[in-house]
């Protein structure tokens, strides 16, 4: 049977979150026993207390996978999103923002439950972000929200590691992966955070081996997954499990491995790192869109590096310029 041309390049499944970003210093984090650079889950009361203590900042629709598909849209790609919000003000804001980015989004809202999720992000002067997340409606995503037709009509389904925490969402991942493979599509997952990996290492390894074609991770997440600081050994182990492994290394760029091929892509320099929130998300946007469009690993990695460089130069996790124009300026084209 001839495989149909997909309507969407990337369909992401993730936590639908509104981000609140504020500047802080190390003393602010220490006073609240927050580990710099970490992501931790908090309840609604803890979220409210921290919000009240934070400096004035910026509120913007976020969520890791939501940021990624917004980046895909900014590149001129075709994206869809599956995520759960409540019928409240923040839910309305999230839906408006992601659709305004050109992303298809029609997941049914959560009725009679928690409010829309929000992530409180405190950013230190070096650009590092420390996140406290109240998931709310976001972690109520389940198998009933997985539209097999939508998944099957997408070249790549991209699964957000943060959503691995609740068991119903893990079942949704399995359903999405099964639908993708049944349609001859690819399954990608991002490890998202070292703390996620620490909580679910065994389960993540099992899912990757059974269901993933593409894995995106940063250096720390890779080390946590295989419990080693030997980068080359860990990268080789991951590459042996999947079709493509893409590992970001901050200012040192990224390493992409597929079979016997290994490609190192340099980071795109920026004048000043303002906020690293969304760097990995935007790298995933460029990389996955490149893979979906049949670009080489090097070309895909360059698109990812370019998108990451744009987002770390300003506040907020989504592009502030059209990534398609930026790519053209750097001689990178999508076909």
Coordinates of C-alpha atoms in Angstrom, one line a residue:
X1 CA 0.0 0.0 0.0
X2 CA 1.3 3.4 -0.9
X3 CA 1.8 5.7 2.1
X4 CA -0.2 8.9 1.8
X5 CA 1.4 12.3 2.0
X6 CA 0.9 13.7 5.5
X7 CA -1.1 16.8 6.1
X8 CA 1.1 17.7 9.1
X9 CA 4.9 17.7 9.4
X10 CA 4.8 17.3 13.2
X11 CA 2.0 16.5 15.6
X12 CA 3.0 17.1 19.3
X13 CA 1.5 15.6 22.4
X14 CA 2.3 17.5 25.6
X15 CA 1.4 19.5 28.6
X16 CA -0.6 22.5 27.7
X17 CA 0.9 25.1 30.0
X18 CA 0.9 28.9 30.3
X19 CA 4.4 30.1 31.3
X20 CA 5.1 32.9 33.8
X21 CA 8.7 34.1 33.4
X22 CA 10.4 36.4 35.9
X23 CA 13.9 37.5 36.7
X24 CA 15.4 36.4 40.0
X25 CA 18.7 36.0 41.8
X26 CA 20.3 32.9 43.4
X27 CA 19.2 34.1 46.9
X28 CA 15.6 34.0 45.8
X29 CA 16.0 30.3 44.7
X30 CA 17.9 29.4 47.9
X31 CA 15.3 30.9 50.2
X32 CA 12.7 28.7 48.6
X33 CA 14.8 25.6 48.4
X34 CA 14.6 25.5 44.6
X35 CA 17.5 23.7 42.9
X36 CA 18.8 26.0 40.1
X37 CA 18.0 24.7 36.7
X38 CA 15.4 22.2 37.9
X39 CA 11.8 21.5 37.1
X40 CA 9.5 20.4 39.9
X41 CA 5.8 19.8 40.2
X42 CA 3.9 21.9 42.7
X43 CA 0.2 21.9 43.8
X44 CA -2.2 24.7 43.3
X45 CA -1.5 26.3 46.7
X46 CA 2.3 26.2 46.3
X47 CA 1.9 27.7 42.8
X48 CA -0.2 30.6 44.1
X49 CA 2.4 31.3 46.9
X50 CA 5.3 31.3 44.5
X51 CA 3.5 33.4 42.0
X52 CA 2.8 36.1 44.7
X53 CA 6.6 36.2 45.6
X54 CA 7.9 36.4 42.1
X55 CA 9.0 39.7 40.4
X56 CA 6.9 41.2 37.7
X57 CA 7.5 39.2 34.5
X58 CA 6.0 37.9 31.2
X59 CA 3.0 35.5 30.8
X60 CA 3.0 33.5 27.6
X61 CA 1.5 30.3 26.4
X62 CA 4.1 27.6 26.7
X63 CA 4.5 24.0 27.5
X64 CA 7.5 22.2 26.0
X65 CA 5.8 20.5 23.0
X66 CA 3.6 23.5 22.5
X67 CA 6.6 25.7 22.1
X68 CA 8.0 23.2 19.6
X69 CA 5.0 23.2 17.3
X70 CA 4.8 27.0 17.5
X71 CA 8.4 26.9 16.2
X72 CA 7.4 24.5 13.4
X73 CA 4.7 27.0 12.5
X74 CA 7.2 29.9 12.5
X75 CA 9.4 28.0 10.1
X76 CA 6.4 27.7 7.8
X77 CA 5.8 24.0 8.7
X78 CA 2.5 22.3 9.2
X79 CA 1.9 21.4 12.8
X80 CA -0.8 20.0 15.1
X81 CA -1.0 19.8 18.9
X82 CA -2.7 17.5 21.4
X83 CA -3.0 18.9 24.9
X84 CA -5.5 19.4 27.7
X85 CA -6.7 22.8 29.0
X86 CA -9.7 23.9 31.1
X87 CA -12.5 26.2 29.9
X88 CA -11.0 29.1 31.9
X89 CA -9.2 32.3 31.0
X90 CA -5.7 30.7 30.8
X91 CA -7.2 27.9 28.6
X92 CA -8.6 30.5 26.3
X93 CA -5.3 32.3 26.1
X94 CA -3.4 29.0 25.4
X95 CA -5.8 28.0 22.6
X96 CA -5.7 31.4 21.0
X97 CA -1.9 31.7 21.1
X98 CA -1.2 28.2 19.6
X99 CA -3.8 28.6 16.8
X100 CA -2.3 32.1 16.1
X101 CA 1.0 30.4 15.5
X102 CA -0.6 28.4 12.7
X103 CA -1.0 25.2 14.7
X104 CA -4.1 22.9 14.5
X105 CA -5.5 22.4 18.0
X106 CA -8.9 20.9 18.8
X107 CA -8.4 18.7 21.9
X108 CA -11.6 18.7 23.9
X109 CA -11.3 20.9 27.0
X110 CA -11.4 19.3 30.5
X111 CA -14.9 19.8 32.1
X112 CA -15.4 19.9 35.8
X113 CA -11.8 19.5 36.8
X114 CA -8.6 21.5 37.7
X115 CA -7.7 24.8 36.0
X116 CA -5.4 25.2 33.1
X117 CA -1.8 24.4 34.0
X118 CA 0.9 27.0 34.5
X119 CA 4.7 27.0 34.8
X120 CA 6.4 29.5 37.0
X121 CA 9.9 30.1 35.6
X122 CA 12.5 32.1 37.6
X123 CA 15.4 33.1 35.4
X124 CA 18.8 34.0 36.9
X125 CA 21.2 36.6 35.3
X126 CA 23.1 33.8 33.5
X127 CA 19.9 32.9 31.6
X128 CA 19.3 29.6 33.5
X129 CA 15.7 28.8 34.3
X130 CA 14.2 27.1 37.3
X131 CA 10.7 25.9 36.9
X132 CA 7.8 25.1 39.2
X133 CA 4.9 23.6 37.4
X134 CA 1.2 23.2 38.4
X135 CA -0.1 20.8 35.8
X136 CA -3.8 21.2 36.5
X137 CA -5.8 20.2 33.5
X138 CA -2.7 19.3 31.4
X139 CA -2.0 16.0 33.2
X140 CA -5.6 14.8 32.6
X141 CA -4.8 13.9 29.0
X142 CA -5.7 10.3 28.3
X143 CA -6.2 7.8 25.5
X144 CA -9.6 9.3 24.6
X145 CA -7.8 12.5 23.5
X146 CA -5.6 10.7 21.0
X147 CA -7.1 11.1 17.5
X148 CA -5.6 8.2 15.5
X149 CA -6.6 9.9 12.2
X150 CA -4.7 13.1 13.2
X151 CA -1.7 11.1 14.3
X152 CA -1.7 9.0 11.2
X153 CA -1.9 12.2 9.1
X154 CA 1.4 13.5 10.6
X155 CA 4.9 12.7 9.4
X156 CA 6.2 12.7 13.0
X157 CA 4.4 12.4 16.3
X158 CA 6.4 14.2 19.0
X159 CA 5.9 13.2 22.6
X160 CA 6.9 15.4 25.5
X161 CA 8.8 13.7 28.3
X162 CA 7.2 16.0 30.9
X163 CA 3.9 14.3 30.2
X164 CA 5.4 10.9 31.2
X165 CA 4.6 11.5 34.9
X166 CA 0.8 10.7 35.0
X167 CA 0.0 7.0 34.1
X168 CA -3.0 8.0 31.8
X169 CA -0.7 10.1 29.7
X170 CA 1.7 7.3 29.4
X171 CA -1.1 5.2 28.0
X172 CA -1.9 8.1 25.6
X173 CA 1.8 7.9 24.5
X174 CA 1.4 4.2 23.7
X175 CA -1.8 4.9 21.8
X176 CA -0.2 7.7 19.8
X177 CA 2.9 5.6 19.0
X178 CA 0.7 2.7 17.9
X179 CA -1.4 5.0 15.6
X180 CA 1.8 6.5 14.1
X181 CA 3.4 3.2 13.4
X182 CA 0.2 1.8 12.0
X183 CA 0.2 4.6 9.5
X184 CA 3.9 4.2 8.7
X185 CA 4.9 7.4 10.5
X186 CA 7.7 8.2 12.9
X187 CA 7.6 8.5 16.7
X188 CA 9.9 11.0 18.4
X189 CA 10.2 11.7 22.2
X190 CA 12.1 14.3 24.1
X191 CA 13.5 13.4 27.5
X192 CA 12.6 16.9 28.7
X193 CA 14.4 17.0 32.1
X194 CA 16.9 15.1 34.2
X195 CA 14.4 14.9 37.0
X196 CA 11.8 13.3 34.7
X197 CA 14.5 10.8 33.7
X198 CA 15.4 10.1 37.3
X199 CA 11.8 9.4 38.2
X200 CA 11.0 7.2 35.2
X201 CA 14.3 5.8 33.9
X202 CA 13.2 2.2 33.6
X203 CA 9.9 3.0 32.1
X204 CA 11.4 5.5 29.7
X205 CA 14.0 3.1 28.5
X206 CA 11.3 0.5 27.9
X207 CA 9.2 2.9 25.9
X208 CA 12.1 4.1 23.9
X209 CA 13.2 0.6 23.0
X210 CA 9.7 -0.5 22.1
X211 CA 8.1 2.6 20.5
X212 CA 10.5 5.5 19.7
X213 CA 12.2 6.1 16.3
X214 CA 13.8 9.5 17.3
X215 CA 15.0 10.6 20.7
X216 CA 16.0 14.2 21.5
X217 CA 17.9 14.9 24.8
X218 CA 20.4 17.2 26.2
X219 CA 23.7 16.1 27.7
X220 CA 22.5 15.9 31.2
X221 CA 19.4 13.9 30.4
X222 CA 21.4 11.5 28.4
X223 CA 23.8 11.0 31.3
X224 CA 20.8 10.4 33.7
X225 CA 19.2 7.9 31.3
X226 CA 22.2 5.7 31.3
X227 CA 23.7 6.7 34.6
X228 CA 27.1 7.6 33.3
X229 CA 29.1 10.7 32.6
X230 CA 30.8 9.0 29.6
X231 CA 29.1 11.0 26.8
X232 CA 30.3 8.8 23.9
X233 CA 29.3 5.6 25.6
X234 CA 25.8 6.9 26.5
X235 CA 25.3 8.4 23.0
X236 CA 26.2 5.0 21.4
X237 CA 23.8 3.2 23.7
X238 CA 21.0 5.5 22.8
X239 CA 21.8 5.4 19.1
X240 CA 21.7 1.6 19.2
X241 CA 18.1 1.7 20.4
X242 CA 16.6 4.1 17.9
X243 CA 16.8 5.3 14.3
X244 CA 18.0 8.8 15.2
X245 CA 19.4 10.2 18.4
X246 CA 19.9 14.0 18.6
X247 CA 21.8 15.3 21.7
X248 CA 22.2 19.0 22.4
X249 CA 25.3 20.2 24.2
X250 CA 24.6 23.9 24.9
X251 CA 27.2 26.2 23.5
X252 CA 29.0 23.2 22.1
X253 CA 26.2 22.5 19.6
X254 CA 24.6 19.1 19.1
X255 CA 25.5 15.6 18.1
X256 CA 23.2 13.6 15.8
X257 CA 23.7 9.8 15.3
X258 CA 21.8 7.6 12.9
X259 CA 23.2 4.1 12.4
X260 CA 26.9 4.4 11.4
X261 CA 26.5 8.2 10.7
X262 CA 27.5 10.7 13.4
X263 CA 27.2 14.5 12.7
X264 CA 28.3 17.3 14.9
X265 CA 26.5 20.6 14.4
X266 CA 27.9 23.8 15.9
X267 CA 25.8 26.1 18.0
X268 CA 24.8 29.5 16.4
X269 CA 26.5 32.2 18.5
X270 CA 24.5 35.0 20.1
X271 CA 25.6 38.3 21.5
X272 CA 24.1 37.6 24.9
X273 CA 22.2 34.7 26.4
X274 CA 19.1 36.3 28.0
X275 CA 16.9 33.3 28.8
X276 CA 17.5 29.6 28.0
X277 CA 13.8 28.8 28.4
X278 CA 12.6 27.0 25.2
X279 CA 16.1 26.4 23.7
X280 CA 15.6 22.7 23.5
X281 CA 12.0 23.1 22.4
X282 CA 13.1 25.3 19.4
X283 CA 16.0 23.0 18.5
X284 CA 13.4 20.2 18.3
X285 CA 11.2 22.4 16.1
X286 CA 13.9 22.9 13.5
X287 CA 15.3 19.4 13.7
X288 CA 12.1 17.6 13.5
X289 CA 10.8 19.7 10.6
X290 CA 14.0 19.1 8.7
X291 CA 13.6 15.3 9.2
X292 CA 10.0 15.4 8.3
X293 CA 10.9 17.3 5.0
X294 CA 13.6 14.8 4.1
X295 CA 16.6 17.1 4.9
X296 CA 20.0 15.6 5.9
X297 CA 20.8 15.2 9.5
X298 CA 23.3 18.1 9.3
X299 CA 20.7 20.4 7.6
X300 CA 18.1 19.4 10.2
X301 CA 20.6 20.1 13.0
X302 CA 21.4 23.5 11.6
X303 CA 17.8 24.5 11.5
X304 CA 17.5 23.3 15.2
X305 CA 20.6 25.3 16.2
X306 CA 19.3 28.4 14.4
X307 CA 16.0 28.3 16.2
X308 CA 17.6 27.7 19.6
X309 CA 19.9 30.7 19.1
X310 CA 16.9 32.9 18.3
X311 CA 15.0 32.0 21.4
X312 CA 17.8 32.3 24.0
X313 CA 18.5 35.9 22.9
X314 CA 15.2 37.2 24.4
X315 CA 12.7 36.5 27.1
X316 CA 10.1 33.8 26.4
X317 CA 10.1 30.3 25.0
X318 CA 8.8 31.0 21.5
X319 CA 10.3 32.8 18.5
X320 CA 10.0 36.6 18.3
X321 CA 10.9 36.7 14.6
X322 CA 9.7 34.5 11.7
X323 CA 12.0 31.5 11.7
X324 CA 11.4 30.9 8.0
X325 CA 12.9 34.4 7.3
X326 CA 15.9 33.7 9.6
X327 CA 16.5 30.3 7.9
X328 CA 16.5 32.0 4.5
X329 CA 19.0 34.6 5.7
X330 CA 21.4 31.7 6.7
X331 CA 20.9 29.9 3.4
X332 CA 18.8 27.1 4.9
X333 CA 15.7 26.2 2.9
X334 CA 12.9 23.7 3.4
X335 CA 11.6 21.7 0.5

